[in-house]
Coordinates of C-alpha atoms and ligand atoms in Angstrom, one line a residue:
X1 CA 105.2 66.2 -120.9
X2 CA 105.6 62.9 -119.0
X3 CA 108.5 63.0 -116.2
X4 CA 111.3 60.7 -116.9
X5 CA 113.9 59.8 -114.0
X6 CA 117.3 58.6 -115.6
X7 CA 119.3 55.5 -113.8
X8 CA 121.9 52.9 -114.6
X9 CA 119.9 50.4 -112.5
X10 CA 116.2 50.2 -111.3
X11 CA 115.2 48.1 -109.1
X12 CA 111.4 47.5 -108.7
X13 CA 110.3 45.5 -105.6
X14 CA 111.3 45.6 -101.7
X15 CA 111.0 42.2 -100.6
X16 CA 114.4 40.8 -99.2
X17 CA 116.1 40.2 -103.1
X18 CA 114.7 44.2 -103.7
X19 CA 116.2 45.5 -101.0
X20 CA 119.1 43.3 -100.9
X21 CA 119.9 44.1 -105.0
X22 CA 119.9 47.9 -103.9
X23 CA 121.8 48.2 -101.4
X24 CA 124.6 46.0 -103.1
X25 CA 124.5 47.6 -106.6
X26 CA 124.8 51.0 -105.1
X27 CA 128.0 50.2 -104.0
X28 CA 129.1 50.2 -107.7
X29 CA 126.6 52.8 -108.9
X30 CA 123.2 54.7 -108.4
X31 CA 120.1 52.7 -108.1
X32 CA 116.4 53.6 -108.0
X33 CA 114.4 51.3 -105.9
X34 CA 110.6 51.4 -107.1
X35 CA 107.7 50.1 -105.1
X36 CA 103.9 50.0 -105.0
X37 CA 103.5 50.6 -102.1
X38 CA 105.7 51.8 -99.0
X39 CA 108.9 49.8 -98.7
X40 CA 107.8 47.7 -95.7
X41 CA 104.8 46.0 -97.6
X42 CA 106.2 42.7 -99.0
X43 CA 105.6 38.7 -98.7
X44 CA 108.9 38.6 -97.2
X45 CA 107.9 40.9 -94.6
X46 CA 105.5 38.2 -93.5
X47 CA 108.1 35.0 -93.6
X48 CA 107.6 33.6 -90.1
X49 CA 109.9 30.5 -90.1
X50 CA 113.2 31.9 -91.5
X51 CA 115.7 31.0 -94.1
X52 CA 117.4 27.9 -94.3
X53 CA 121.4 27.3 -94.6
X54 CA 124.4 25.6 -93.4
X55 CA 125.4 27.3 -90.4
X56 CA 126.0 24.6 -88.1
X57 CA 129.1 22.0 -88.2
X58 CA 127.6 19.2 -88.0
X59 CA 125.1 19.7 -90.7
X60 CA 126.7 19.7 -94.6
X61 CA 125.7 21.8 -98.0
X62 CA 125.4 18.1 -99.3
X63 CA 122.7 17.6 -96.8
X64 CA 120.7 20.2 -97.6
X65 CA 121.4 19.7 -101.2
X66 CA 119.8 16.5 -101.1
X67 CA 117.2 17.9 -99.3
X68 CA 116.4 20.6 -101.6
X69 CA 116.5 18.0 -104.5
X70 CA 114.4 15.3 -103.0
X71 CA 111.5 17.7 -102.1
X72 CA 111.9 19.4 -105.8
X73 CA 110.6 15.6 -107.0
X74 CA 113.4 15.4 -110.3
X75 CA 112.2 18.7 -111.0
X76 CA 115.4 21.0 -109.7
X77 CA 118.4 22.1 -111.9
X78 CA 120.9 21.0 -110.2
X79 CA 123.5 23.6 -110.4
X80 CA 121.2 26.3 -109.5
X81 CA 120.8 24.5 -106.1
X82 CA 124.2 23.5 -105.2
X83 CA 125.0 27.8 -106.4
X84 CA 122.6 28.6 -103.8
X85 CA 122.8 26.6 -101.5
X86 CA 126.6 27.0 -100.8
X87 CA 126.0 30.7 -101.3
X88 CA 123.8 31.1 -98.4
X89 CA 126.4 31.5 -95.8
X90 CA 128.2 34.6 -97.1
X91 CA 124.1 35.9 -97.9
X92 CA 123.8 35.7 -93.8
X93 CA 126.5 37.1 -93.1
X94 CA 125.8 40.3 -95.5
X95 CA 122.6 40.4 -93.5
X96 CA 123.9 40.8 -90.8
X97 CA 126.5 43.3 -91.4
X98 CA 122.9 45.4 -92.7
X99 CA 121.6 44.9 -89.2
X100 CA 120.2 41.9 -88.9
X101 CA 120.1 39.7 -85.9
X102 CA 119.2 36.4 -85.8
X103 CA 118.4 34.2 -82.8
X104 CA 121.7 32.5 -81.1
X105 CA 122.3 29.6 -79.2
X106 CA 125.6 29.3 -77.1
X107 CA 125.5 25.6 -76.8
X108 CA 124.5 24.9 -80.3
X109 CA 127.9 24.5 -82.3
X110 CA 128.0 27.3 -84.6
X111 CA 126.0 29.9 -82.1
X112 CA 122.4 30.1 -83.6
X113 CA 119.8 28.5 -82.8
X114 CA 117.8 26.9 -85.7
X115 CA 114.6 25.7 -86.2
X116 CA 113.6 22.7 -87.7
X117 CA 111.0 22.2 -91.3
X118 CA 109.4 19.8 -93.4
X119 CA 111.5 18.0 -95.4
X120 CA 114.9 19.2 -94.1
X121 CA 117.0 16.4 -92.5
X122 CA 118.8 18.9 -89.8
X123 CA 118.2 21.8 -87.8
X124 CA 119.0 24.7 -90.4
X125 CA 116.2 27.1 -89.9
X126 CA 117.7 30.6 -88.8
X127 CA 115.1 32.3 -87.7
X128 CA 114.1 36.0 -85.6
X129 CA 111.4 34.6 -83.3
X130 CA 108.3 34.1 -85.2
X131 CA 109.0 37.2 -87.2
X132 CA 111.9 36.6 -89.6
X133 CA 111.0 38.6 -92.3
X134 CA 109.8 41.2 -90.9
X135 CA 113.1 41.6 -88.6
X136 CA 114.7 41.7 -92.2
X137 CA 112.9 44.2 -94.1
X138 CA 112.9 46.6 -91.1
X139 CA 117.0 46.5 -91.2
X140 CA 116.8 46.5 -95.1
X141 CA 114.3 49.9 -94.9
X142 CA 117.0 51.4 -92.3
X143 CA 120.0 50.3 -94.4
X144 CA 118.2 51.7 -97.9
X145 CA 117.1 55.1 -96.3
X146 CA 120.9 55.5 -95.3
X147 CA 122.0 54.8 -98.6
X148 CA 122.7 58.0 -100.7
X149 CA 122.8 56.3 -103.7
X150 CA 119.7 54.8 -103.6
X151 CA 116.6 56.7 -104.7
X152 CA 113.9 55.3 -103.2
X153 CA 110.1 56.0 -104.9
X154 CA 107.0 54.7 -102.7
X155 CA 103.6 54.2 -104.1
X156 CA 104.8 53.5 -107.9
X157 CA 103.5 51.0 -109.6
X158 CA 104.8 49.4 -112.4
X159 CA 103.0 49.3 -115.3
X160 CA 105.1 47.7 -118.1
X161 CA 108.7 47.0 -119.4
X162 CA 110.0 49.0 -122.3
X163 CA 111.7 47.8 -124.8
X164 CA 113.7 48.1 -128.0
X165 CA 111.4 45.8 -129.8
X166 CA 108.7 47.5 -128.7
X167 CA 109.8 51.1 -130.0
X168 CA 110.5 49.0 -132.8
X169 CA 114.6 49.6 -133.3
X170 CA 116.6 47.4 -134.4
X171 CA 119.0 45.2 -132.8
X172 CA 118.0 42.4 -130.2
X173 CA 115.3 43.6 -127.9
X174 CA 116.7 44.9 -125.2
X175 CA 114.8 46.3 -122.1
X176 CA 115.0 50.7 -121.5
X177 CA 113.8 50.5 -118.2
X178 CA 109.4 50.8 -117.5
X179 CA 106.6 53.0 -116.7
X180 CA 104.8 53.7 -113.5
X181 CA 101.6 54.8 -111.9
X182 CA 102.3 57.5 -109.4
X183 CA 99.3 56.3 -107.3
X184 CA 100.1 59.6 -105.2
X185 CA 99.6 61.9 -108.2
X186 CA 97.9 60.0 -109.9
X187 CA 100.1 60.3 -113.1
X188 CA 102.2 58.0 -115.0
X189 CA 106.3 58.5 -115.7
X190 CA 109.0 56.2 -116.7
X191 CA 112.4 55.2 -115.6
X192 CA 114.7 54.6 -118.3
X193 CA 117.1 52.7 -116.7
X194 CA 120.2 50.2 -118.3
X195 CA 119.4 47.4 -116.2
X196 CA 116.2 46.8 -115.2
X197 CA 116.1 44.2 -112.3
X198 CA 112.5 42.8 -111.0
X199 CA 111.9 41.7 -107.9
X200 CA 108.3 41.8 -107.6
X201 CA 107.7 38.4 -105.7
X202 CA 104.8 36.0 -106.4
X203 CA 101.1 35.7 -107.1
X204 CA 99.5 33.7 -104.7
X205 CA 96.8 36.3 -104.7
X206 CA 95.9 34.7 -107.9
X207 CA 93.9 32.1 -105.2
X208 CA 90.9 32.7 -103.5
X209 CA 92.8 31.7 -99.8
X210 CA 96.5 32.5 -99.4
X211 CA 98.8 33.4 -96.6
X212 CA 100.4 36.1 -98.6
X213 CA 99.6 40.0 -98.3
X214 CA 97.5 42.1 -100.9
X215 CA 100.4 43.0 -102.8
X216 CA 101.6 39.2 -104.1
X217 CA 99.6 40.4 -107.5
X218 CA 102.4 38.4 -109.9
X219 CA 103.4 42.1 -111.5
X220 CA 106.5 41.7 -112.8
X221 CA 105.9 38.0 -114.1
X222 CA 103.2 39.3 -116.0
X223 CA 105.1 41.9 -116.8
X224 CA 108.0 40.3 -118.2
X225 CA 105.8 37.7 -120.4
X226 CA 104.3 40.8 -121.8
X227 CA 107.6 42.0 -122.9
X228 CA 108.2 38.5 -124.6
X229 CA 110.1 36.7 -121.7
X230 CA 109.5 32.8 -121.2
X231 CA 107.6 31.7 -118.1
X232 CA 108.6 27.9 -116.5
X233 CA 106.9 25.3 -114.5
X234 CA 103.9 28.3 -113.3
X235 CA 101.5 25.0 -112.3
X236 CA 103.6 24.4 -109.4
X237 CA 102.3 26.7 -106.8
X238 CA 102.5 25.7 -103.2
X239 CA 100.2 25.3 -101.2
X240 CA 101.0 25.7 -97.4
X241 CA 99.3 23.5 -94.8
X242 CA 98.4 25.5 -92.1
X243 CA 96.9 28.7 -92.6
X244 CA 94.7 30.1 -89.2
X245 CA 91.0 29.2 -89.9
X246 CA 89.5 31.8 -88.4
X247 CA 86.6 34.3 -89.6
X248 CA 88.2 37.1 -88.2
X249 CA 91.8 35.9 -89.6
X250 CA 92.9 37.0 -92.9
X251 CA 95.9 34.9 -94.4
X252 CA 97.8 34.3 -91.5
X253 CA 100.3 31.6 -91.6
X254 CA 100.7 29.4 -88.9
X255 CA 104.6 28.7 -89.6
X256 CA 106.1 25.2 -90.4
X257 CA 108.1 25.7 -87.2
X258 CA 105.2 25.1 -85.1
X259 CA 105.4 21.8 -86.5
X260 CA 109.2 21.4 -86.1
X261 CA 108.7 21.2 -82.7
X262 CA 106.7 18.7 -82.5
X263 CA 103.0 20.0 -83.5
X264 CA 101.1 17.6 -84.7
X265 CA 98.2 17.7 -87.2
X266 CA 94.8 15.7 -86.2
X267 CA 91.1 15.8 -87.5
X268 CA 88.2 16.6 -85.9
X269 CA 88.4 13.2 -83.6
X270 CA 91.8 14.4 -82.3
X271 CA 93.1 11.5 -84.8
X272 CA 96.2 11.9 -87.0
X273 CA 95.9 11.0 -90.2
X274 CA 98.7 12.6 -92.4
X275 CA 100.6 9.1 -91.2
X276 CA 98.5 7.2 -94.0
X277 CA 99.9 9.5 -96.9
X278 CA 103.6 9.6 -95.6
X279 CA 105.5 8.1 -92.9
X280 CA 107.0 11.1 -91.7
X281 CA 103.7 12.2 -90.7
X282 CA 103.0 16.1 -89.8
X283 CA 106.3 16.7 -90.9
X284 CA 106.3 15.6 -94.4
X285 CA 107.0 17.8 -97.4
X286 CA 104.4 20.5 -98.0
X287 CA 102.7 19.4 -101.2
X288 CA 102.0 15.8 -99.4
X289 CA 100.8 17.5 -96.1
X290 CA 98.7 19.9 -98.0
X291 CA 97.2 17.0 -100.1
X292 CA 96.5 15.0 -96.9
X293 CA 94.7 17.9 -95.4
X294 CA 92.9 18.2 -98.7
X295 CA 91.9 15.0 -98.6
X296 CA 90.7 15.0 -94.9
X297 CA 88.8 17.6 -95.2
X298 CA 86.4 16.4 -98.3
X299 CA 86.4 12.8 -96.7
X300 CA 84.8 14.1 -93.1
X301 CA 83.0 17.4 -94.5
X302 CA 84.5 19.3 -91.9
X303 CA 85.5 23.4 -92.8
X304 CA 89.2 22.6 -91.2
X305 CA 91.9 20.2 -89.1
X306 CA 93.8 20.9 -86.4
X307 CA 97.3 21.4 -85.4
X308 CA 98.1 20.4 -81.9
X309 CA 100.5 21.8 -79.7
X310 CA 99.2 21.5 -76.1
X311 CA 101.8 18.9 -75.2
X312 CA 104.2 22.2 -75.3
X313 CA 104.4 24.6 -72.4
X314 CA 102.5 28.1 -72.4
X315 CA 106.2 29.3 -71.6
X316 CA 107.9 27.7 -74.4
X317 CA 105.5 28.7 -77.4
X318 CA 105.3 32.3 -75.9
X319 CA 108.6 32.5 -76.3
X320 CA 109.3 30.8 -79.4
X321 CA 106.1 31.7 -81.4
X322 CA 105.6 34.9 -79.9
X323 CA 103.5 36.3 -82.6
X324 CA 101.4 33.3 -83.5
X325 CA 100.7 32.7 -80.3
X326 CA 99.1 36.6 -79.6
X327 CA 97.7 36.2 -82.9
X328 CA 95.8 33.4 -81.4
X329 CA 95.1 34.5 -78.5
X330 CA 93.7 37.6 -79.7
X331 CA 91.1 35.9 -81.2
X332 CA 90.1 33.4 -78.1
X333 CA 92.7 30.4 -79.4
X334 CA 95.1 29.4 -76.3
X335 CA 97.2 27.1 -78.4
X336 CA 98.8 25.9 -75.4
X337 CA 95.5 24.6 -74.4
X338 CA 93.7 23.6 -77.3
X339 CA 94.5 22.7 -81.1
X340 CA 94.7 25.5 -83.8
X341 CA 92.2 25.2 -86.8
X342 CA 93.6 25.2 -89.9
X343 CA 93.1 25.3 -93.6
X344 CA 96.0 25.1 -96.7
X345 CA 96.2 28.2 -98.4
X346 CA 98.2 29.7 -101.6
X347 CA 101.8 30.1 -100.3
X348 CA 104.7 30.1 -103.1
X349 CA 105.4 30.3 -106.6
X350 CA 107.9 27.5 -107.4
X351 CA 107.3 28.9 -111.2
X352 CA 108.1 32.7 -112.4
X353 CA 110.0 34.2 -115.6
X354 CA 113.0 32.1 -116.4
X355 CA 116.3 33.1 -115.3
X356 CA 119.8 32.1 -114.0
X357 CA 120.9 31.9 -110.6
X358 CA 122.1 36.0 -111.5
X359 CA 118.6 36.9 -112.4
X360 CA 119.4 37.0 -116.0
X361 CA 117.1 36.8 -118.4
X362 CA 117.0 35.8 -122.3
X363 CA 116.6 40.1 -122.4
X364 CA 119.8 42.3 -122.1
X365 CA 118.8 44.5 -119.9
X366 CA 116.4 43.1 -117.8
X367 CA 116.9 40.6 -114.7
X368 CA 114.4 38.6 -112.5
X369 CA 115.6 38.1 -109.1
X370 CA 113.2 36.0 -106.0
X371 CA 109.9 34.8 -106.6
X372 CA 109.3 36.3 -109.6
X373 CA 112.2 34.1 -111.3
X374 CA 111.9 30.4 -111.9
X375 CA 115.8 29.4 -111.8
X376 CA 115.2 25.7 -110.6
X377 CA 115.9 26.1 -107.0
X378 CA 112.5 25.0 -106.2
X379 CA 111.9 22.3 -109.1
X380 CA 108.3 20.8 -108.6
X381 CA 108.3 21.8 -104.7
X382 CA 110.3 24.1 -102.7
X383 CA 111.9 22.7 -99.5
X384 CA 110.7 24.8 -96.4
X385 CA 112.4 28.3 -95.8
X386 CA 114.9 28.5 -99.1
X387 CA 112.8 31.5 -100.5
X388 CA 114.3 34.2 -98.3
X389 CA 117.5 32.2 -98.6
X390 CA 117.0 32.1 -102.8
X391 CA 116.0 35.7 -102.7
X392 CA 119.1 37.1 -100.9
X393 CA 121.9 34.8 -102.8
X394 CA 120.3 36.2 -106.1
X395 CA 120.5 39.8 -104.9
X396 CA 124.5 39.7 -104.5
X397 CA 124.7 37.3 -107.9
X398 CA 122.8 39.9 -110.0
X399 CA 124.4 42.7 -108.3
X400 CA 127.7 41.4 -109.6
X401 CA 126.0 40.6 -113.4
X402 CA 124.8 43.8 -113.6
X403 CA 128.6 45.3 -113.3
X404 CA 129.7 42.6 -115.4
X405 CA 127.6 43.4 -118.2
X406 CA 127.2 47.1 -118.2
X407 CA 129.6 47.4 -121.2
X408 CA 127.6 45.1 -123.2
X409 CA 124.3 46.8 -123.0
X410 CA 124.1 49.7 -126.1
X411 CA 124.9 53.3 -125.1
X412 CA 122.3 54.8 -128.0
X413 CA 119.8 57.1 -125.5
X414 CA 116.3 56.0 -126.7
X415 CA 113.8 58.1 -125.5
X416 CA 110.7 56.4 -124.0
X417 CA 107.4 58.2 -125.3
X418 CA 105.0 60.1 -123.6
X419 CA 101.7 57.6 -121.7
X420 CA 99.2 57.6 -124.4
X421 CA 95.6 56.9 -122.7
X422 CA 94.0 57.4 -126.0
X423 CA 90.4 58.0 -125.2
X424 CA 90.6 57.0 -121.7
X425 CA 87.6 58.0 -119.2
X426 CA 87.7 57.9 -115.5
X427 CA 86.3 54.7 -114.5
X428 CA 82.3 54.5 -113.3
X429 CA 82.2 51.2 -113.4
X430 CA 84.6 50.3 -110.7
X431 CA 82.6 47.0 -109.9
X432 CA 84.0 45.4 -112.9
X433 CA 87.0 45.7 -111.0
X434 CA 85.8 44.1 -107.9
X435 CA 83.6 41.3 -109.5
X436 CA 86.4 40.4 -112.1
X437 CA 88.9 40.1 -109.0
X438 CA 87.0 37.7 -106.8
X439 CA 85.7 35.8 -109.8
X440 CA 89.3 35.5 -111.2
X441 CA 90.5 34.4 -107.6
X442 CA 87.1 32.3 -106.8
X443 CA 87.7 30.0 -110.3
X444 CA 90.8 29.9 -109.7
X445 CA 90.5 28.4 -105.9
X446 CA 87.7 25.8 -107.2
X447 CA 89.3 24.4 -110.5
X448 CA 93.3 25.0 -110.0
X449 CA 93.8 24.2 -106.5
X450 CA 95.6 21.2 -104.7
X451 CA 93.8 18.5 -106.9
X452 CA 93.1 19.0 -110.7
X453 CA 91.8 17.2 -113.8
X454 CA 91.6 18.4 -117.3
X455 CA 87.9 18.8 -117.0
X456 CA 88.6 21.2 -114.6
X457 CA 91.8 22.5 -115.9
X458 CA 89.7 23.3 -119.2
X459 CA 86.8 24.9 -117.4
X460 CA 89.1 27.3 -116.1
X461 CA 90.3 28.1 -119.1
X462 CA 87.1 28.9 -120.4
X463 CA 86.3 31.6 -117.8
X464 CA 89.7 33.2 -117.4
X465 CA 90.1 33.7 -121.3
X466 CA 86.7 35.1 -120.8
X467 CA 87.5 37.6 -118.1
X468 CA 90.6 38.3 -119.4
X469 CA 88.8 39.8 -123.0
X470 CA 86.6 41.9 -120.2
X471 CA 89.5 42.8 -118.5
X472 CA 91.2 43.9 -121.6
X473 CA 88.3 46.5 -122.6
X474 CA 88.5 47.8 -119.4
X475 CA 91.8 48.8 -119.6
X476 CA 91.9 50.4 -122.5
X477 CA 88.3 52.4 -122.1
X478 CA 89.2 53.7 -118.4
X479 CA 92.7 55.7 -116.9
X480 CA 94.3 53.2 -115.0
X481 CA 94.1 52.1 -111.5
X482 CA 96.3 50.1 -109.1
X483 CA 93.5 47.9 -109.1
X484 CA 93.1 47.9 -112.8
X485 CA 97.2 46.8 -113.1
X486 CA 97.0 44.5 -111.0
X487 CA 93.8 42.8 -112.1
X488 CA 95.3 42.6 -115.0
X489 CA 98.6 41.0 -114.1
X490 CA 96.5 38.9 -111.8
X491 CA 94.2 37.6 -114.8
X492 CA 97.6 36.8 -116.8
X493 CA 99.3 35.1 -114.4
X494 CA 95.9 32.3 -114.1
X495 CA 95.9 32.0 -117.3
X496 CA 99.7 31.2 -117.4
X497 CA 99.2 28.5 -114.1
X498 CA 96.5 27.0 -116.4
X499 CA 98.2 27.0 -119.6
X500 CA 101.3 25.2 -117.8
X501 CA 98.7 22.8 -115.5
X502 CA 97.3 21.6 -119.0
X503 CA 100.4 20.9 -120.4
X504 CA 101.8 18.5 -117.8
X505 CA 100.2 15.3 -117.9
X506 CA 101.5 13.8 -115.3
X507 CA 101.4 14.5 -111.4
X508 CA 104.7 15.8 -109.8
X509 CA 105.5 17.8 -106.5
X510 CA 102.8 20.0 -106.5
X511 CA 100.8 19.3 -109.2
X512 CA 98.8 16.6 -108.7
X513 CA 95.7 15.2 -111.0
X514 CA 93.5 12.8 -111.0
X515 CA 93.7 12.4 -114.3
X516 CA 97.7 11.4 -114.7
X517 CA 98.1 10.4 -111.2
X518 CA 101.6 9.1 -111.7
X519 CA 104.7 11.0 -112.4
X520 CA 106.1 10.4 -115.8
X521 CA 110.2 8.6 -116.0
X522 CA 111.5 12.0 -117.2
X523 CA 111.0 15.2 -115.7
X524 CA 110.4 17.7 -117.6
X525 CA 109.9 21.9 -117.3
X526 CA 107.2 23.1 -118.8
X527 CA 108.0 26.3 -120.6
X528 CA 105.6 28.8 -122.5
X529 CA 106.8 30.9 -124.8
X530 CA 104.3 32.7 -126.8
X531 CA 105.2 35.0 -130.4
X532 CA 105.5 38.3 -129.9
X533 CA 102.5 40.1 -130.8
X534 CA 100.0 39.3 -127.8
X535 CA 102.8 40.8 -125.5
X536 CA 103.0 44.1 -127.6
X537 CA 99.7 45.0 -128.6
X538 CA 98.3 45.7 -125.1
X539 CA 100.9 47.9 -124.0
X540 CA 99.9 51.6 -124.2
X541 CA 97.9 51.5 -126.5
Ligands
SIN1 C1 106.6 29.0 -92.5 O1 107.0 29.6 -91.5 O2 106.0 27.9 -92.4 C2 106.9 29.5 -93.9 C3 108.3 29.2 -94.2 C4 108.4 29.1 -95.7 O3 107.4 29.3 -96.4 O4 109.4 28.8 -96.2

């Protein structure tokens, strides 16, 4: 007999909107909070610059509104940003009452001091050192292991959403709650849950190079599309500038601050050249900046640029970049001597399963909150540091959906079947697994990167449709894996970022092709929706 845990709400991810959702809906009831791995391990955790909002007097929501809109080139909904935008004070402040302290700066009206980004017009960055995130998820941890009501499971992985349509009773599909690996035991269960929130994060791992941790495997977007959700606007992923270049480095991000004060990026002659693409030079919006670098580096055939700081003192960046500047040093790199080499890397999903500024979904039952959702915050780019700020605002909006629309959710108990695995084997082919991963990630890197063309676009499409099939006959001949799920979700997720790519012909924020180098007079989202039918017929079967 399978295990089944009973909630009202599950919350699966423990990012900032995870973790946030939690500890806010527990106030009204009981909440398990499932996660894949321990609740530390998230893309937030690893936010360096901070998260933007309107915390000083002088600076105005309108401002950063503008801001917000102008970077999301025509792309944004409107409403969504002004909601989240004039939201984020009272997010802060809930952070802060969980612990939370962010740096402060007497003289600065308003007491904090705040970095500067791309793209903003004001100082607005709050920020924890170079550590932001991971000053946030180490008070969220502490706030949700002191919360009775909040059950928290480590090490589960979500496998897939059920739902009324796919036990096949009547009445408008409604989600149940999902199942999950037990990657401790080894053994599957299921939550059945009334509401059903996802905050999984992103899927930059979908990219050969990216500044996010192992974990950004695009789970519950892939998740969610295989329950029949819409995805929106998954071909704008950003890419971030300045990513340490460094054999020995893995994915670490050298943070937009850096640049807000006053890092500068050069080639390998010490000469700027980001100045040609955009006036505002280093400090440009990151799809531009990326492009430039792009560019740079295929023009001179060098592996990297640089990002010079030296004019700073050793003092200053010790103390302000604390962490990037160890991280540096560690590996022979005194940036207040010499310039940092860098390379752009997968950052953000702008794109994700599409969803209000409450994380509600087209499915009763079932909400997307953070990266995972596409609500039109971000539009075609996102303006620097209003992830964490997006993530938090939604956590508090769905916490209050999810009391709002308890009664409307039916009170019939469906049970949720026992894990078939069929004739499932233990895997002895676990290099499928590997090769499939790097070859997913490697095609991915080479034909859906900064620059694309259809030639490229359709190439692509040829060899994830391909690997999908294999991936597909994998998972039904062998007991699943956390590699296996997320390979999977991985390989769905390309082919979603391709199938969107291809359908924009024009170039916009952060798509860009050579083919449609203009942006067309209308913006547009670009939404898949497929029949139900390629959603169901993988699940559990
Ligand atoms: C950074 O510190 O550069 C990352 C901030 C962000 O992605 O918003």
């Amino acid at each position: 007999m399978m295990r089944t845990l009973d909630t009202p709400a599950l919350v699966v991810g423990s990012g900032i909107a995870g973790m946030m959702a939690a500890l806010k809906i527990a106030r009204d009831m009981p909440v398990i909070l499932a996660t894949k791995r321990t609740a530390n391990v998230s893309s937030s955790d690893w936010a360096q610059g901070g998260i933007s909002c309107v915390m000083d007097p002088r600076d105005s929501f309108e401002s950063h509104i503008e801001d917000t809109l102008g970077t999301g080139s025509g792309l944004c909904d409107e409403d969504a940003v002004e909601a989240i935008i004039r939201a984020g004070p009272e997010g802060i402040r809930a952070l802060e009452s969980f612990g939370v302290r962010f740096e402060q700066k007497v003289e600065t009206p308003g007491g904090y001091d705040l970095g500067r980004e791309g793209g903003h017009s004001f100082r607005r960055v709050l920020h924890a050192g170079d550590i932001t995130g991971h000053a946030i998820i180490q008070a969220l941890v502490r706030s949700v292991l002191d919360e009775p009501r909040i059950t928290l499971l480590e090490n589960a992985h979500a496998i897939d959403l059920v739902t009324t349509g796919w036990l096949q009773a009547p009445g408008e599909n409604t989600c149940l709650g999902a199942y999950f690996l037990d990657t401790d035991r080894d053994e599957v269960f299921a939550v059945r849950s009334r509401h059903t929130v996802l905050a999984t994060g992103g899927a930059c791992k979908v990219y050969l190079y990216t500044s996010n941790p192992d974990v950004a495997t695009g789970d519950g977007i892939a998740m969610a599309w295989r329950a029949g959700l819409p995805v929106k606007n998954m071909e704008m992923v950003q890419f971030h500038p300045t990513c340490l270049f460094h054999s020995r480095a893995k994915s670490f991000l050298i943070s937009e601050a850096v640049r807000g004060e006053g890092g500068v990026l050069v080639n390998q002659k010490g000469e700027k050249f980001v100045e040609a693409f955009d006036p505002r030079g280093s400090l440009a919006p990151r799809d531009i900046v990326a492009r430039a670098i792009d560019h740079e580096i295929k023009r001179s055939g060098a592996a990297c640029v640089y990002l010079d700081i030296t004019h700073k003192r050793a003092a200053f960046l010790k103390n302000r970049f604390p962490n990037i500047y160890d991280r540096c040093y560690a590996l022979g790199i005194d940036m207040s001597r010499e310039p940092i080499p860098v390379v752009p890397a997968a950052h953000y999903f702008c794109g994700g399963v599409e969803a209000d500024v409450h994380g509600v979904t087209r499915m009763p039952g079932l909400y997307v909150i953070g990266e995972a959702s596409c609500t039109g915050l971000h539009g075609a780019n996102r303006l620097a540091s209003n992830s964490l700020l997006e993530g938090l605002v939604m956590a508090g909006n769905v916490s209050r959906a999810v009391v709002r629309l308890d009664d409307h959710l039916p009170k019939d108990h469906f049970s949720i079947p026992d894990w078939e695995s069929h004739h499932a084997v233990p895997s002895d082919e676990q290099v499928v697994v590997e090769h499939n991963w790097s070859e997913v990630r490697t095609c991915m890197w080479d034909y859906v990167g900064i620059v694309r063309t259809d030639k490229r676009l359709e190439r692509a499409m040829r060899r994830i449709r391909n690997l999908r099939n294999e991936i597909r006959e994998y998972y039904l001949d062998y007991l699943i894996t956390a590699d296996v799920l997320e390979l999977r979700n991985l390989a769905t997720v390309a082919e979603l970022v391709i199938r969107c790519a291809r359908k924009r012909k024009e170039s916009r924020g952060l798509h860009y092709t050579l083919d449609y180098p203009e942006a067309s007079p209308e913006a547009e989202d670009t939404v898949l929706h497929d029949p139900p039918g390629e959603s169901l017929q993988l699940l559990n079967t």
